[in-house]
């Protein structure tokens, strides 16, 4: 059996390589008798070393593979997926999708597979040092967090993760796209007797991952987060750390798609060219070298840089081939692997920086709240961008430009677009906030923000 | 429930590879190891606005090895089912465990379990994989068409099903050899309306995604999706012009069975996970206000509130014969007459409390390690009769049905939920429909305000096929029996319209 992933020592490290994936894709295309066929391939090794109570308690290395074949007969379309990424598995998936496509009813809205288009060059996203990181490398990084936490009589929880992945898309129309990439991330929650604090770092290069910076940030913040006091819920001016800003950007940007507008759930529906929020600029930039660049989407179409919001004005949406066809728009190359839940999305979002240091953002606040991180955020009303969630891991009262004391965590119920409408200051430093986005092929780079008003509608007991 | 016959099933060659992996792990120095082979077949189909939007058949097979070496844990997994790969993955699991030991403070200890040889299959009346695709799809097309025929102005209609079958083989270095096959079926319809600055959704039989049970296709047929489609369509359109939910007041709330189910899941099921209580989920999902020192003494709710942990409940998504550590299914109390009395436990966390595991470890496929997951955590029925009886017994309040929004803090105290639809209750009757209903509270206060739970006739074992936990993330399938329940003095309407 020519099993791709079992081919010798090379496979035990990282990549199958473009040639091997192309041969498999070609085999699947040859095995299909459908009118049009598309093959998506993904192989990865994902390693995550998880610690809690200041010791490693879960530690995993998983080699994973997924192939998905889309078969088209006229307007009839079907998918078949497998993790048997070898010649037999691919051919079986191709036949399965083709057989299913004979049975399904026509989808009159289906536009056919996209025609191949040239893929532009992009900054490399693959770093060999990340790909070859060992369990001991990750454990030492975890130790770099757990030991100093213990030295300060704190506990620590979080993870150190590395990812090496390659994706490829081929179609019977001639599409071929291949991209290898790596990612690494460290998350830390430092835990005291009565207060916690969070920090996160991410980088494509594990050797450049700032583990010590994350540990030091979380520990230092945790030491001043102890014994939080009650603060009455209400509307407060806020300074949001990038970890919290990332949540806002994630919710809002996922509605900046042609599909969301088509389905009537987007906050910018019918408002392109209009002011929809405050003086912020949001772009989707798959070529950002500080993100996790990837120049094509999961239909093998070139991804365009799209300005979504420019100085508060709605400027653009992202599309996959199908919604672009239905809405008579240009395909921007933002298809995710075919799925019914999030088939299209901005995947490399950046909220452009301002000119303020984090100290300047806090220093300008007479009375307000510093939020480190949000937790368990969910839509309450998509169209009005109302979200509810909690603060966690470092919430402080700001008085006269300084952190006065930690406060117990709040529940908020707030329109995210309205919150950005009150933008008073934008941090000049961008953070790559990963939060396991890398495994989904996504990235977000965001600054800290100072906002005029945020609605805290309840509080909890800690 | 299970046979004592040797487990052969569909895992002939995999069993040999599994034993080889265990031998390799032992040779490399593991003091304990287990291996799971998992084969999963799934078919998802979604109809949207009258056309088949997506159909995907998934075929997955792989294995994972868990090992303790130098007193610490390691795990490795692969989809390559060969002897050489079994050796590599087992050796890697031990290497990972040795690396984990770098930060070790307490050596891993496992509560004892009697290793068994067993096989088990969940019962299926109508095998969804044996019937024709056309018949499955026809149900979705008819239900979707019924919504659109009833309300042509709906922006989006959806109908979906999933059929799911997982076969797994568990072998341990202690001698366990357990093969199980579980079949599930899920389905849903939803109608979405848009107009005048509003966007509303109604779905059935539960909230978005799908309702799922450990059944065959009989589960999809029991809900009468086609018959309920016109009502769901009408309600979605009516919500566009319905009165907004009263804002920020305290009143009586009656929750539907499917909303009570989610309340149980979030505010009881998660906080009774002992791994959370012991801090091992602290960075992500969070911890729990139900700390070990409160076991047996904390008043969780009123005397009307009793909750079971039961992995034997027929049809529940948390039903099995053995968990993914080879611990047999069990039943017991989480909350008895309002008192917190029991955790969901693994072998390791149970040992920390000097107890035996009650068998709640499950993994999401072969590539992830087992975690404590809810089995079937259920609110037991009360004596309030039917939903109509409960409404008739309520002078004033709001009835809320089908979840739309859910959020809870990282110790599971402060929650806020929204439902798709509500009705004011006046004089013992449902009156005016209200849109965007929400309610919020603190878990023990909220369950403490529960004064009535409907009777057996309203109780149903709901399924949640999308419970997220762990890093790397895992999706769990959990079951929750629930009936409509009444809560007093609840804060409702926390939304800025």
Coordinates of N, CA and C in Angstrom, one line a residue, chain A residues 1 3 5-6 12 44 46 48 50 52-66 68 77-84 92 96 100 103-109 134-136 139-140 142-143 146 150 155 157-159 187 189 191 196 198 235 259 261-265 326 338-341 373 375-384 386 388-393 409 411-414 436 439 453 455 457-462, chain B residues 43 46 48-62 72-82 85 88 92 95-97 99-106 132-134 137 141 155-156 158 192 194 197-200 209-210 266 270 275 278-286 348 366-371 404-416 435-436 438 440 442 444-445 470-473 491 494-497:
Chain A
X1 N 0.9 -1.2 0.0 CA 0.0 0.0 0.0 C 0.9 1.2 0.0
X3 N 1.1 4.2 1.3 CA 0.5 5.1 2.2 C 1.3 6.3 2.4
X5 N 1.5 8.8 4.4 CA 2.0 9.2 5.7 C 2.8 8.2 6.4
X6 N 3.0 7.0 5.8 CA 3.8 6.0 6.4 C 5.2 5.9 5.6
X12 N 7.6 11.1 9.7 CA 7.6 11.2 11.1 C 7.9 12.6 11.6
X44 N -1.4 17.3 8.7 CA -0.8 18.1 9.8 C -0.3 17.2 10.9
X46 N -0.1 18.0 14.9 CA -0.5 19.0 15.9 C -0.1 18.5 17.3
X48 N 0.2 19.6 21.4 CA -0.2 20.6 22.4 C 0.2 20.0 23.8
X50 N -0.2 20.7 27.6 CA -1.2 21.5 28.4 C -0.8 21.3 29.9
X52 N -1.6 22.6 34.1 CA -2.5 23.1 35.0 C -2.0 22.8 36.4
X53 N -2.4 23.6 37.4 CA -1.8 23.4 38.7 C -0.3 23.4 38.6
X54 N 0.2 24.2 37.7 CA 1.7 24.4 37.5 C 2.4 23.1 37.2
X55 N 1.8 22.1 36.5 CA 2.5 21.0 36.0 C 1.7 20.5 34.7
X56 N 2.5 19.8 33.9 CA 1.9 19.3 32.6 C 1.0 18.1 33.0
X57 N -0.3 18.2 32.5 CA -1.2 17.1 32.8 C -1.8 16.5 31.6
X58 N -1.7 17.1 30.5 CA -2.2 16.5 29.2 C -1.1 16.9 28.2
X59 N -0.7 16.0 27.3 CA 0.4 16.2 26.4 C 0.2 15.4 25.2
X60 N -0.1 16.0 24.1 CA -0.6 15.2 22.9 C 0.2 15.6 21.7
X61 N 0.4 14.6 20.8 CA 1.0 14.8 19.5 C 0.1 13.9 18.6
X62 N -0.6 14.6 17.6 CA -1.5 13.9 16.8 C -1.2 14.2 15.3
X63 N -0.9 13.1 14.6 CA -0.8 13.2 13.1 C -2.2 13.1 12.5
X64 N -2.6 14.0 11.7 CA -3.9 14.0 11.2 C -3.9 14.3 9.7
X65 N -4.9 13.8 9.0 CA -5.0 14.0 7.6 C -6.5 14.0 7.2
X66 N -6.8 14.8 6.2 CA -8.2 14.9 5.8 C -8.2 15.1 4.3
X68 N -11.0 15.7 1.1 CA -12.4 16.0 0.8 C -12.6 16.1 -0.7
X77 N -24.4 18.2 -6.8 CA -23.1 18.3 -6.1 C -23.1 17.4 -4.8
X78 N -22.0 16.7 -4.6 CA -21.9 15.9 -3.4 C -20.4 15.9 -2.9
X79 N -20.3 15.7 -1.6 CA -18.9 15.6 -1.0 C -18.7 14.3 -0.4
X80 N -17.5 13.9 -0.3 CA -17.1 12.7 0.5 C -15.7 13.0 1.1
X81 N -15.6 12.7 2.4 CA -14.4 13.0 3.2 C -13.8 11.8 3.8
X82 N -12.5 11.8 3.9 CA -11.9 10.7 4.6 C -10.6 11.1 5.2
X83 N -10.1 10.4 6.2 CA -8.8 10.6 6.7 C -7.8 9.5 6.2
X84 N -8.3 8.7 5.3 CA -7.4 7.7 4.6 C -6.7 8.4 3.5
X92 N -11.3 5.9 -3.3 CA -12.6 5.5 -2.7 C -13.5 6.8 -2.5
X96 N -17.1 7.6 -4.1 CA -18.2 7.8 -3.2 C -18.9 9.1 -3.5
X100 N -22.7 9.6 -5.1 CA -23.7 10.4 -4.4 C -24.2 11.5 -5.3
X103 N -27.2 10.8 -7.2 CA -28.5 10.6 -6.5 C -29.1 11.9 -6.0
X104 N -28.3 12.9 -5.8 CA -28.9 14.1 -5.2 C -29.7 14.9 -6.2
X105 N -30.6 15.7 -5.7 CA -31.4 16.6 -6.7 C -30.5 17.8 -7.1
X106 N -30.9 18.4 -8.2 CA -30.1 19.5 -8.7 C -30.2 20.7 -7.7
X107 N -29.1 21.4 -7.6 CA -29.2 22.7 -6.8 C -29.1 23.8 -7.9
X108 N -30.2 24.4 -8.2 CA -30.2 25.4 -9.3 C -29.3 26.6 -9.0
X109 N -28.9 26.8 -7.8 CA -28.1 27.9 -7.4 C -26.6 27.6 -7.6
X134 N 10.2 19.3 19.4 CA 10.0 18.0 20.1 C 9.1 18.2 21.3
X135 N 8.7 17.0 21.8 CA 7.9 17.1 23.1 C 8.7 17.7 24.2
X136 N 10.1 17.5 24.2 CA 10.9 18.1 25.3 C 11.0 19.6 25.1
X139 N 7.8 20.9 26.5 CA 7.8 20.8 28.0 C 8.7 21.8 28.6
X140 N 9.9 22.1 28.0 CA 10.7 23.1 28.6 C 10.1 24.5 28.6
X142 N 6.9 25.0 28.8 CA 5.9 24.9 29.9 C 6.6 25.1 31.2
X143 N 7.7 24.5 31.4 CA 8.5 24.7 32.6 C 8.9 26.2 32.8
X146 N 5.7 27.5 34.4 CA 5.3 26.9 35.7 C 6.3 27.3 36.8
X150 N 5.4 29.4 40.3 CA 5.5 28.8 41.6 C 6.4 29.6 42.5
X155 N -0.1 29.6 40.9 CA -0.3 28.5 40.1 C -0.3 28.9 38.6
X157 N -1.8 27.7 34.5 CA -2.5 26.8 33.6 C -2.4 27.4 32.2
X158 N -2.5 26.5 31.2 CA -2.4 27.0 29.8 C -1.8 25.9 28.9
X159 N -1.2 26.3 27.8 CA -0.6 25.4 26.9 C 0.5 26.0 26.1
X187 N -0.3 30.0 25.7 CA -1.4 30.6 26.5 C -1.1 30.4 28.0
X189 N -2.6 31.3 32.0 CA -3.4 31.9 33.1 C -2.6 31.7 34.4
X191 N -2.5 32.0 38.4 CA -3.6 31.9 39.3 C -3.1 32.1 40.7
X196 N -6.8 36.0 39.0 CA -6.1 35.4 37.9 C -5.8 36.4 36.9
X198 N -4.2 36.7 32.5 CA -4.0 35.9 31.2 C -3.0 36.6 30.3
X235 N -22.6 51.4 32.8 CA -21.9 51.8 31.6 C -20.5 52.4 32.0
X259 N -22.3 36.2 2.0 CA -23.3 35.2 2.5 C -24.1 35.8 3.7
X261 N -24.7 38.9 4.3 CA -25.6 40.0 3.7 C -26.8 39.3 3.0
X262 N -26.5 38.3 2.2 CA -27.5 37.6 1.5 C -28.6 37.0 2.5
X263 N -28.1 36.5 3.6 CA -29.0 35.9 4.6 C -29.7 36.9 5.5
X264 N -29.3 38.2 5.3 CA -30.0 39.2 6.1 C -29.5 39.4 7.6
X265 N -28.3 38.8 7.9 CA -27.9 38.9 9.3 C -26.6 39.7 9.5
X326 N -23.9 34.2 -7.0 CA -25.3 34.5 -6.7 C -25.5 36.0 -6.5
X338 N -15.4 23.2 2.5 CA -16.9 23.2 2.4 C -17.5 22.7 3.6
X339 N -18.4 23.5 4.2 CA -19.1 23.1 5.4 C -20.4 23.9 5.5
X340 N -21.4 23.5 6.2 CA -22.6 24.2 6.3 C -22.7 25.4 7.3
X341 N -21.7 25.5 8.1 CA -21.8 26.4 9.2 C -21.0 27.8 8.9
X373 N -9.6 40.1 29.1 CA -10.1 39.0 28.3 C -11.6 38.8 28.4
X375 N -14.9 36.1 28.0 CA -15.2 34.6 28.2 C -16.6 34.3 27.7
X376 N -16.7 33.2 27.0 CA -18.0 32.6 26.7 C -18.9 33.7 26.1
X377 N -18.5 34.3 25.0 CA -19.2 35.3 24.3 C -20.2 34.7 23.3
X378 N -21.4 35.1 23.3 CA -22.4 34.6 22.3 C -23.3 35.7 21.8
X379 N -23.7 35.5 20.6 CA -24.7 36.4 20.0 C -26.0 36.5 20.9
X380 N -26.4 37.7 21.1 CA -27.8 37.8 21.6 C -28.7 38.3 20.4
X381 N -28.1 39.1 19.5 CA -28.9 39.6 18.4 C -27.8 40.0 17.3
X382 N -27.7 39.1 16.3 CA -26.7 39.2 15.3 C -26.8 40.6 14.5
X383 N -28.0 40.9 14.1 CA -28.2 42.0 13.2 C -27.7 43.3 13.9
X384 N -28.0 43.4 15.2 CA -27.6 44.6 16.0 C -26.2 44.4 16.6
X386 N -25.3 42.5 19.0 CA -25.4 42.5 20.5 C -24.8 41.1 20.9
X388 N -23.4 38.9 24.4 CA -23.2 38.8 25.9 C -22.0 37.9 26.2
X389 N -21.4 38.2 27.3 CA -20.2 37.4 27.7 C -19.7 37.9 29.1
X390 N -18.6 37.4 29.5 CA -18.1 37.7 30.8 C -16.7 38.3 30.6
X391 N -16.2 39.1 31.6 CA -14.8 39.4 31.6 C -14.1 38.3 32.5
X392 N -12.8 38.1 32.3 CA -12.1 37.2 33.2 C -10.6 37.5 33.1
X393 N -9.9 36.9 34.1 CA -8.4 36.9 34.1 C -7.8 38.3 34.1
X409 N -15.5 40.1 38.3 CA -15.8 40.1 36.9 C -17.3 40.5 36.5
X411 N -20.6 40.6 33.7 CA -21.3 40.2 32.5 C -21.6 41.5 31.7
X412 N -21.4 41.4 30.4 CA -21.8 42.5 29.5 C -22.8 42.1 28.5
X413 N -23.6 43.0 28.1 CA -24.6 42.8 27.0 C -24.5 44.0 26.2
X414 N -23.8 43.9 25.1 CA -23.3 45.1 24.4 C -23.3 44.9 22.9
X436 N -5.9 29.3 19.2 CA -6.1 28.1 18.4 C -6.7 28.4 17.1
X439 N -5.0 26.5 13.8 CA -5.4 25.2 13.3 C -6.6 25.3 12.3
X453 N -17.7 53.7 25.9 CA -18.8 53.2 26.7 C -19.0 51.7 26.5
X455 N -21.3 48.3 28.1 CA -22.5 48.1 29.1 C -22.2 46.8 29.9
X457 N -23.7 44.6 32.4 CA -25.1 44.4 32.8 C -25.3 43.5 34.0
X458 N -24.2 43.0 34.6 CA -24.3 42.1 35.7 C -22.9 41.8 36.2
X459 N -22.8 41.1 37.4 CA -21.5 40.8 37.9 C -21.5 39.4 38.5
X460 N -20.4 38.8 38.7 CA -20.3 37.5 39.3 C -19.6 37.7 40.7
X461 N -19.3 36.5 41.3 CA -18.9 36.6 42.7 C -17.4 36.6 42.9
X462 N -16.6 36.7 41.8 CA -15.1 36.7 41.9 C -14.5 37.6 41.0
Chain B
X43 N -22.9 10.9 7.9 CA -23.5 11.6 6.7 C -24.3 12.8 7.2
X46 N -27.8 19.0 4.3 CA -28.5 20.3 4.6 C -29.3 20.7 3.4
X48 N -31.4 24.0 2.0 CA -31.5 25.4 2.3 C -32.4 26.0 1.2
X49 N -33.4 26.7 1.5 CA -34.3 27.4 0.6 C -34.7 26.5 -0.6
X50 N -35.0 25.2 -0.3 CA -35.6 24.3 -1.3 C -34.6 23.5 -2.0
X51 N -33.3 23.7 -1.8 CA -32.3 23.0 -2.6 C -31.3 22.3 -1.6
X52 N -30.8 21.2 -2.1 CA -29.8 20.5 -1.3 C -28.5 21.3 -1.3
X53 N -28.2 21.9 -0.2 CA -27.0 22.8 -0.1 C -25.7 22.0 0.1
X54 N -25.8 21.0 0.8 CA -24.6 20.2 1.2 C -24.9 18.8 1.5
X55 N -24.1 17.9 1.0 CA -24.2 16.5 1.6 C -22.8 16.0 1.6
X56 N -22.4 15.5 2.7 CA -21.0 15.1 3.0 C -21.0 13.7 3.7
X57 N -20.3 12.8 3.1 CA -20.1 11.5 3.8 C -18.7 11.5 4.3
X58 N -18.5 11.1 5.6 CA -17.2 11.1 6.2 C -16.9 9.7 6.7
X59 N -15.7 9.3 6.4 CA -15.2 8.0 6.7 C -13.9 8.2 7.4
X60 N -13.8 7.8 8.7 CA -12.6 8.1 9.5 C -12.2 6.8 10.3
X61 N -10.9 6.6 10.3 CA -10.3 5.5 11.1 C -8.9 5.9 11.5
X62 N -8.6 5.7 12.8 CA -7.3 5.9 13.3 C -7.2 5.4 14.7
X72 N 4.0 10.4 34.5 CA 3.3 11.5 33.8 C 2.7 10.9 32.5
X73 N 1.8 11.7 32.0 CA 1.0 11.3 30.9 C 1.5 11.7 29.5
X74 N 1.3 10.9 28.5 CA 1.6 11.2 27.1 C 0.5 10.6 26.2
X75 N 0.3 11.2 25.1 CA -0.7 10.7 24.1 C -0.2 11.0 22.7
X76 N -0.4 10.0 21.8 CA 0.0 10.2 20.4 C -1.1 9.5 19.6
X77 N -1.3 10.0 18.4 CA -2.3 9.4 17.5 C -2.0 9.5 16.1
X78 N -2.6 8.6 15.3 CA -2.3 8.6 13.8 C -3.5 7.9 13.1
X79 N -3.7 8.3 11.8 CA -4.7 7.6 11.0 C -4.0 6.5 10.2
X80 N -2.7 6.3 10.3 CA -2.0 5.3 9.5 C -2.1 4.0 10.3
X81 N -2.8 3.0 9.9 CA -3.1 1.8 10.6 C -2.2 0.7 10.1
X82 N -0.9 0.8 10.5 CA 0.1 -0.2 10.1 C 0.9 -0.6 11.4
X85 N 3.6 2.0 12.2 CA 3.1 3.2 12.8 C 2.6 2.9 14.2
X88 N 5.6 3.3 16.2 CA 6.1 4.7 16.3 C 5.2 5.5 17.2
X92 N 6.2 7.2 20.7 CA 6.0 8.6 20.8 C 5.2 9.0 22.0
X95 N 7.5 8.8 24.8 CA 8.4 10.0 24.8 C 7.7 11.3 25.3
X96 N 6.5 11.4 24.9 CA 5.7 12.6 25.3 C 5.5 12.6 26.8
X97 N 5.2 11.4 27.3 CA 5.0 11.2 28.8 C 6.3 11.6 29.6
X99 N 8.6 13.6 28.6 CA 8.7 15.1 28.6 C 7.8 15.7 29.6
X100 N 6.6 15.2 29.7 CA 5.6 15.7 30.7 C 6.2 15.7 32.1
X101 N 7.0 14.7 32.4 CA 7.5 14.5 33.7 C 8.5 15.6 34.2
X102 N 8.9 16.4 33.2 CA 9.8 17.5 33.5 C 9.2 18.5 34.6
X103 N 7.9 18.6 34.6 CA 7.2 19.6 35.5 C 6.5 18.8 36.6
X104 N 6.7 17.5 36.7 CA 5.8 16.7 37.6 C 6.0 17.1 39.1
X105 N 4.8 17.2 39.7 CA 4.8 17.4 41.1 C 4.1 16.2 41.8
X106 N 3.1 15.7 41.2 CA 2.3 14.6 41.7 C 2.3 13.5 40.6
X132 N -32.4 4.0 2.2 CA -31.9 4.7 1.0 C -31.7 6.1 1.3
X133 N -30.7 6.7 0.6 CA -30.4 8.1 0.7 C -31.6 8.9 0.3
X134 N -32.3 8.5 -0.7 CA -33.4 9.2 -1.3 C -34.5 9.4 -0.2
X137 N -33.3 12.0 2.4 CA -33.4 13.4 1.8 C -34.8 13.9 1.6
X141 N -36.5 17.7 2.3 CA -37.1 18.5 1.2 C -38.6 18.8 1.5
X155 N -36.8 34.6 4.9 CA -35.6 34.8 4.1 C -34.8 33.5 3.9
X156 N -34.8 32.7 4.9 CA -34.0 31.4 4.8 C -34.7 30.3 5.5
X158 N -34.2 26.1 6.4 CA -33.2 25.1 6.5 C -33.8 23.8 7.0
X192 N -35.9 31.5 9.1 CA -35.3 32.7 9.5 C -36.1 33.9 8.7
X194 N -36.5 38.2 8.2 CA -35.7 39.4 8.2 C -36.7 40.6 7.8
X197 N -35.3 46.0 10.4 CA -34.2 46.0 11.4 C -34.2 44.8 12.4
X198 N -35.0 43.8 12.1 CA -35.1 42.6 12.9 C -34.7 41.4 12.1
X199 N -34.1 40.5 12.8 CA -33.8 39.2 12.2 C -34.2 38.1 13.3
X200 N -35.1 37.2 12.9 CA -35.6 36.2 13.9 C -35.4 34.8 13.4
X209 N -28.6 24.1 14.9 CA -27.9 22.8 14.7 C -28.9 21.7 14.6
X210 N -28.9 20.8 15.6 CA -29.9 19.7 15.4 C -30.2 19.1 16.8
X266 N -25.4 23.5 31.1 CA -24.4 24.6 31.4 C -24.2 24.8 32.9
X270 N -21.6 21.0 33.5 CA -20.2 21.4 33.5 C -19.6 21.6 34.9
X275 N -12.7 17.3 36.8 CA -11.5 17.9 36.3 C -11.5 19.4 36.4
X278 N -11.0 20.4 40.0 CA -9.6 20.3 40.5 C -8.7 21.2 39.7
X279 N -9.2 22.0 38.8 CA -8.3 23.0 38.2 C -7.7 22.7 36.9
X280 N -8.0 21.5 36.3 CA -7.2 21.2 35.1 C -7.8 21.7 33.8
X281 N -8.9 22.4 33.9 CA -9.5 23.1 32.8 C -9.4 24.7 33.0
X282 N -8.6 25.1 34.0 CA -8.7 26.5 34.5 C -8.4 27.5 33.4
X283 N -7.5 27.2 32.4 CA -7.1 28.2 31.5 C -8.1 28.4 30.4
X284 N -9.0 27.5 30.1 CA -9.9 27.6 29.0 C -11.3 27.5 29.4
X285 N -11.9 26.4 29.6 CA -13.3 26.3 30.0 C -13.5 26.9 31.4
X286 N -12.5 26.7 32.3 CA -12.7 27.3 33.6 C -12.7 26.3 34.7
X348 N -8.4 9.0 37.2 CA -7.3 9.8 37.9 C -8.0 10.8 38.9
X366 N -10.4 9.3 17.3 CA -9.2 8.7 17.6 C -8.0 9.7 17.9
X367 N -8.2 10.9 17.4 CA -7.1 11.8 17.5 C -7.0 12.7 18.8
X368 N -7.9 12.4 19.6 CA -8.0 13.2 20.9 C -8.0 12.3 22.1
X369 N -7.5 12.8 23.2 CA -7.4 11.9 24.4 C -8.8 12.1 25.2
X370 N -9.1 11.0 25.9 CA -10.4 11.1 26.7 C -10.3 12.2 27.7
X371 N -11.5 12.9 27.9 CA -11.7 13.9 28.9 C -12.9 13.5 29.7
X404 N -31.6 30.5 22.0 CA -31.0 31.3 21.0 C -29.6 31.8 21.4
X405 N -29.4 32.0 22.7 CA -28.1 32.5 23.1 C -27.8 31.9 24.5
X406 N -26.5 31.7 24.7 CA -26.2 31.1 26.0 C -24.7 31.5 26.4
X407 N -24.6 31.9 27.7 CA -23.3 32.3 28.1 C -23.3 32.1 29.6
X408 N -22.1 31.7 30.2 CA -22.0 31.5 31.6 C -20.5 31.7 32.0
X409 N -20.3 32.2 33.2 CA -18.9 32.5 33.6 C -18.1 31.3 33.8
X410 N -16.8 31.5 34.0 CA -15.8 30.4 34.0 C -15.8 29.6 35.3
X411 N -16.7 30.0 36.3 CA -16.9 29.1 37.5 C -18.3 28.6 37.5
X412 N -19.1 29.0 36.5 CA -20.5 28.6 36.3 C -21.5 29.2 37.3
X413 N -21.2 30.4 37.7 CA -22.1 31.1 38.6 C -23.1 32.0 37.7
X414 N -22.5 33.0 37.1 CA -23.4 34.0 36.4 C -23.7 33.5 35.0
X415 N -25.0 33.4 34.7 CA -25.3 32.9 33.3 C -26.3 33.9 32.7
X416 N -26.4 33.9 31.4 CA -27.4 34.7 30.7 C -27.8 33.9 29.5
X435 N -40.7 38.9 21.6 CA -39.5 38.5 20.9 C -38.2 38.9 21.8
X436 N -37.1 38.3 21.4 CA -35.8 38.5 22.1 C -35.9 38.4 23.6
X438 N -34.8 37.2 27.2 CA -33.5 36.8 27.8 C -33.8 36.7 29.3
X440 N -31.3 36.1 33.2 CA -30.0 36.0 33.8 C -30.1 35.7 35.2
X442 N -27.7 33.8 38.9 CA -26.6 33.1 39.6 C -27.0 31.7 39.8
X444 N -26.8 28.9 41.8 CA -27.5 28.3 43.0 C -28.7 29.1 43.4
X445 N -28.7 30.4 43.1 CA -29.9 31.2 43.4 C -31.0 30.8 42.4
X470 N -11.9 21.2 26.1 CA -10.5 20.7 25.9 C -9.7 21.6 25.0
X471 N -8.4 21.4 25.1 CA -7.4 22.0 24.2 C -6.4 20.9 23.8
X472 N -6.3 20.4 22.6 CA -7.0 20.8 21.4 C -8.6 20.6 21.6
X473 N -9.3 21.3 20.9 CA -10.8 21.3 21.2 C -11.4 20.0 20.8
X491 N -34.5 37.6 36.9 CA -34.3 38.9 36.1 C -34.4 38.6 34.6
X494 N -32.5 41.5 29.6 CA -31.3 42.3 29.7 C -30.7 42.4 28.3
X495 N -31.3 43.3 27.5 CA -30.8 43.5 26.1 C -31.1 44.9 25.8
X496 N -30.2 45.6 25.2 CA -30.4 46.9 24.7 C -31.0 46.9 23.3
X497 N -32.2 47.1 23.2 CA -32.9 47.0 21.8 C -32.6 48.3 21.0

